[in-house]
Amino acid sequence: MAKPDELLVDIAARVETGHSNQMSLTVVTHGAVVTGRLAPEAVWRRRVSEVLADSQRLGEFAGVFDSAAPHDGPPTHLHFHVARILQGTVGIPETGGMYRVAIADIGAWTVGDFSYSDT
């Protein structure tokens, strides 16, 4: 496994300690382009739990996301919300989704998020 980008780890750590959800980022991981805003893990987990709890079929999984496992050391994952996977001229899902991406799996990244316009 490659050593994670220290600058990206520092950005993730600042999101975690500042509890900010305003940092936009675009990453390339295993050929997929993910673009959106970063959220602290606890905020991301809480939102995923809420979405699952509202589902008749998936409500039983909500508890898995309720408690954050204790984690020592630098962040190992980025937690995206209002995020899309870019595919051609489309962002999936259009409204944005919740994605967790391992920092060690990111091959390229840039600050900011991408969107498409037909104009």
C-alpha positions as a Markdown table, in Angstrom:
| # | Residue | x | y | z |
|---|---|---|---|---|
| 1 | Met | 0.0 | 0.0 | 0.0 |
| 2 | Ala | 1.3 | 3.4 | -0.9 |
| 3 | Lys | 2.0 | 6.0 | 1.7 |
| 4 | Pro | -0.9 | 8.5 | 1.9 |
| 5 | Asp | -0.3 | 12.0 | 0.7 |
| 6 | Glu | 0.7 | 14.0 | 3.8 |
| 7 | Leu | -1.0 | 17.2 | 2.5 |
| 8 | Leu | -4.3 | 15.4 | 2.0 |
| 9 | Val | -4.0 | 13.8 | 5.4 |
| 10 | Asp | -3.4 | 17.3 | 6.9 |
| 11 | Ile | -6.6 | 18.6 | 5.1 |
| 12 | Ala | -8.6 | 15.7 | 6.5 |
| 13 | Ala | -7.3 | 16.3 | 10.0 |
| 14 | Arg | -8.2 | 20.0 | 9.8 |
| 15 | Val | -11.7 | 19.1 | 8.7 |
| 16 | Glu | -12.0 | 16.7 | 11.7 |
| 17 | Thr | -10.6 | 19.1 | 14.3 |
| 18 | Gly | -12.5 | 22.2 | 12.9 |
| 19 | His | -15.7 | 20.2 | 12.4 |
| 20 | Ser | -16.1 | 22.1 | 9.1 |
| 21 | Asn | -18.1 | 20.9 | 6.2 |
| 22 | Gln | -17.1 | 23.7 | 3.8 |
| 23 | Met | -13.9 | 22.2 | 2.2 |
| 24 | Ser | -14.6 | 21.1 | -1.3 |
| 25 | Leu | -12.4 | 18.5 | -2.9 |
| 26 | Thr | -12.2 | 16.3 | -6.0 |
| 27 | Val | -10.4 | 13.0 | -5.9 |
| 28 | Val | -9.5 | 10.3 | -8.3 |
| 29 | Thr | -9.6 | 6.8 | -6.8 |
| 30 | His | -9.5 | 3.5 | -8.8 |
| 31 | Gly | -10.5 | 5.4 | -11.9 |
| 32 | Ala | -13.5 | 7.1 | -10.4 |
| 33 | Val | -13.8 | 10.9 | -9.9 |
| 34 | Val | -15.5 | 11.9 | -6.7 |
| 35 | Thr | -16.3 | 15.5 | -6.1 |
| 36 | Gly | -18.0 | 17.2 | -3.2 |
| 37 | Arg | -17.6 | 18.6 | 0.3 |
| 38 | Leu | -15.7 | 17.0 | 3.1 |
| 39 | Ala | -17.4 | 16.4 | 6.5 |
| 40 | Pro | -16.0 | 15.3 | 9.8 |
| 41 | Glu | -16.5 | 11.6 | 10.2 |
| 42 | Ala | -18.9 | 12.0 | 13.2 |
| 43 | Val | -21.1 | 14.3 | 11.1 |
| 44 | Trp | -21.0 | 12.0 | 8.1 |
| 45 | Arg | -21.9 | 8.9 | 10.3 |
| 46 | Arg | -24.8 | 10.8 | 11.9 |
| 47 | Arg | -26.2 | 11.7 | 8.5 |
| 48 | Val | -25.9 | 8.2 | 7.1 |
| 49 | Ser | -27.5 | 6.9 | 10.2 |
| 50 | Glu | -30.4 | 9.3 | 9.8 |
| 51 | Val | -30.9 | 8.3 | 6.1 |
| 52 | Leu | -30.9 | 4.6 | 7.0 |
| 53 | Ala | -33.2 | 5.0 | 10.0 |
| 54 | Asp | -35.8 | 6.6 | 7.7 |
| 55 | Ser | -35.7 | 3.5 | 5.4 |
| 56 | Gln | -38.2 | 0.7 | 5.9 |
| 57 | Arg | -35.8 | -1.8 | 4.4 |
| 58 | Leu | -32.5 | -0.5 | 5.8 |
| 59 | Gly | -33.4 | 0.9 | 9.2 |
| 60 | Glu | -31.7 | -2.0 | 11.0 |
| 61 | Phe | -28.3 | -0.8 | 9.7 |
| 62 | Ala | -28.6 | 2.7 | 11.2 |
| 63 | Gly | -27.1 | 1.7 | 14.5 |
| 64 | Val | -23.8 | 0.6 | 12.8 |
| 65 | Phe | -23.2 | 4.3 | 12.0 |
| 66 | Asp | -24.4 | 5.7 | 15.4 |
| 67 | Ser | -21.1 | 5.3 | 17.2 |
| 68 | Ala | -17.7 | 6.2 | 15.9 |
| 69 | Ala | -15.0 | 3.7 | 16.6 |
| 70 | Pro | -12.1 | 5.3 | 18.6 |
| 71 | His | -9.3 | 6.2 | 16.2 |
| 72 | Asp | -5.8 | 7.1 | 17.2 |
| 73 | Gly | -3.5 | 8.8 | 14.7 |
| 74 | Pro | -4.1 | 10.7 | 11.5 |
| 75 | Pro | -7.3 | 10.3 | 9.5 |
| 76 | Thr | -7.4 | 7.3 | 7.1 |
| 77 | His | -10.5 | 8.2 | 5.1 |
| 78 | Leu | -12.2 | 11.2 | 3.6 |
| 79 | His | -15.9 | 11.6 | 4.3 |
| 80 | Phe | -17.8 | 13.3 | 1.5 |
| 81 | His | -21.3 | 14.7 | 1.6 |
| 82 | Val | -23.2 | 16.4 | -1.2 |
| 83 | Ala | -20.8 | 14.5 | -3.4 |
| 84 | Arg | -21.1 | 13.0 | -6.9 |
| 85 | Ile | -19.2 | 10.4 | -8.9 |
| 86 | Leu | -18.6 | 12.0 | -12.3 |
| 87 | Gln | -19.5 | 9.9 | -15.2 |
| 88 | Gly | -19.2 | 11.5 | -18.6 |
| 89 | Thr | -21.3 | 14.7 | -18.4 |
| 90 | Val | -23.3 | 13.4 | -15.5 |
| 91 | Gly | -22.8 | 13.5 | -11.7 |
| 92 | Ile | -24.2 | 10.5 | -9.9 |
| 93 | Pro | -26.4 | 11.0 | -7.9 |
| 94 | Glu | -27.5 | 14.4 | -9.2 |
| 95 | Thr | -28.5 | 15.6 | -5.7 |
| 96 | Gly | -25.3 | 14.4 | -4.1 |
| 97 | Gly | -24.5 | 11.4 | -2.0 |
| 98 | Met | -22.4 | 10.3 | 1.0 |
| 99 | Tyr | -19.1 | 8.7 | 0.2 |
| 100 | Arg | -16.2 | 7.4 | 2.3 |
| 101 | Val | -12.9 | 7.1 | 0.4 |
| 102 | Ala | -9.6 | 5.7 | 1.8 |
| 103 | Ile | -6.9 | 8.3 | 1.6 |
| 104 | Ala | -4.4 | 5.6 | 0.7 |
| 105 | Asp | -6.4 | 4.8 | -2.5 |
| 106 | Ile | -6.4 | 8.4 | -3.9 |
| 107 | Gly | -4.2 | 8.8 | -6.9 |
| 108 | Ala | -4.9 | 12.4 | -7.7 |
| 109 | Trp | -6.8 | 15.3 | -6.1 |
| 110 | Thr | -7.6 | 19.0 | -6.3 |
| 111 | Val | -9.2 | 21.6 | -4.1 |
| 112 | Gly | -12.7 | 22.5 | -5.3 |
| 113 | Asp | -15.6 | 20.5 | -6.7 |
| 114 | Phe | -16.6 | 20.1 | -10.4 |
| 115 | Ser | -20.0 | 20.4 | -11.9 |
| 116 | Tyr | -21.2 | 20.4 | -15.5 |
| 117 | Ser | -23.1 | 23.0 | -17.4 |
| 118 | Asp | -24.8 | 22.7 | -20.8 |
| 119 | Thr | -24.4 | 26.5 | -21.4 |
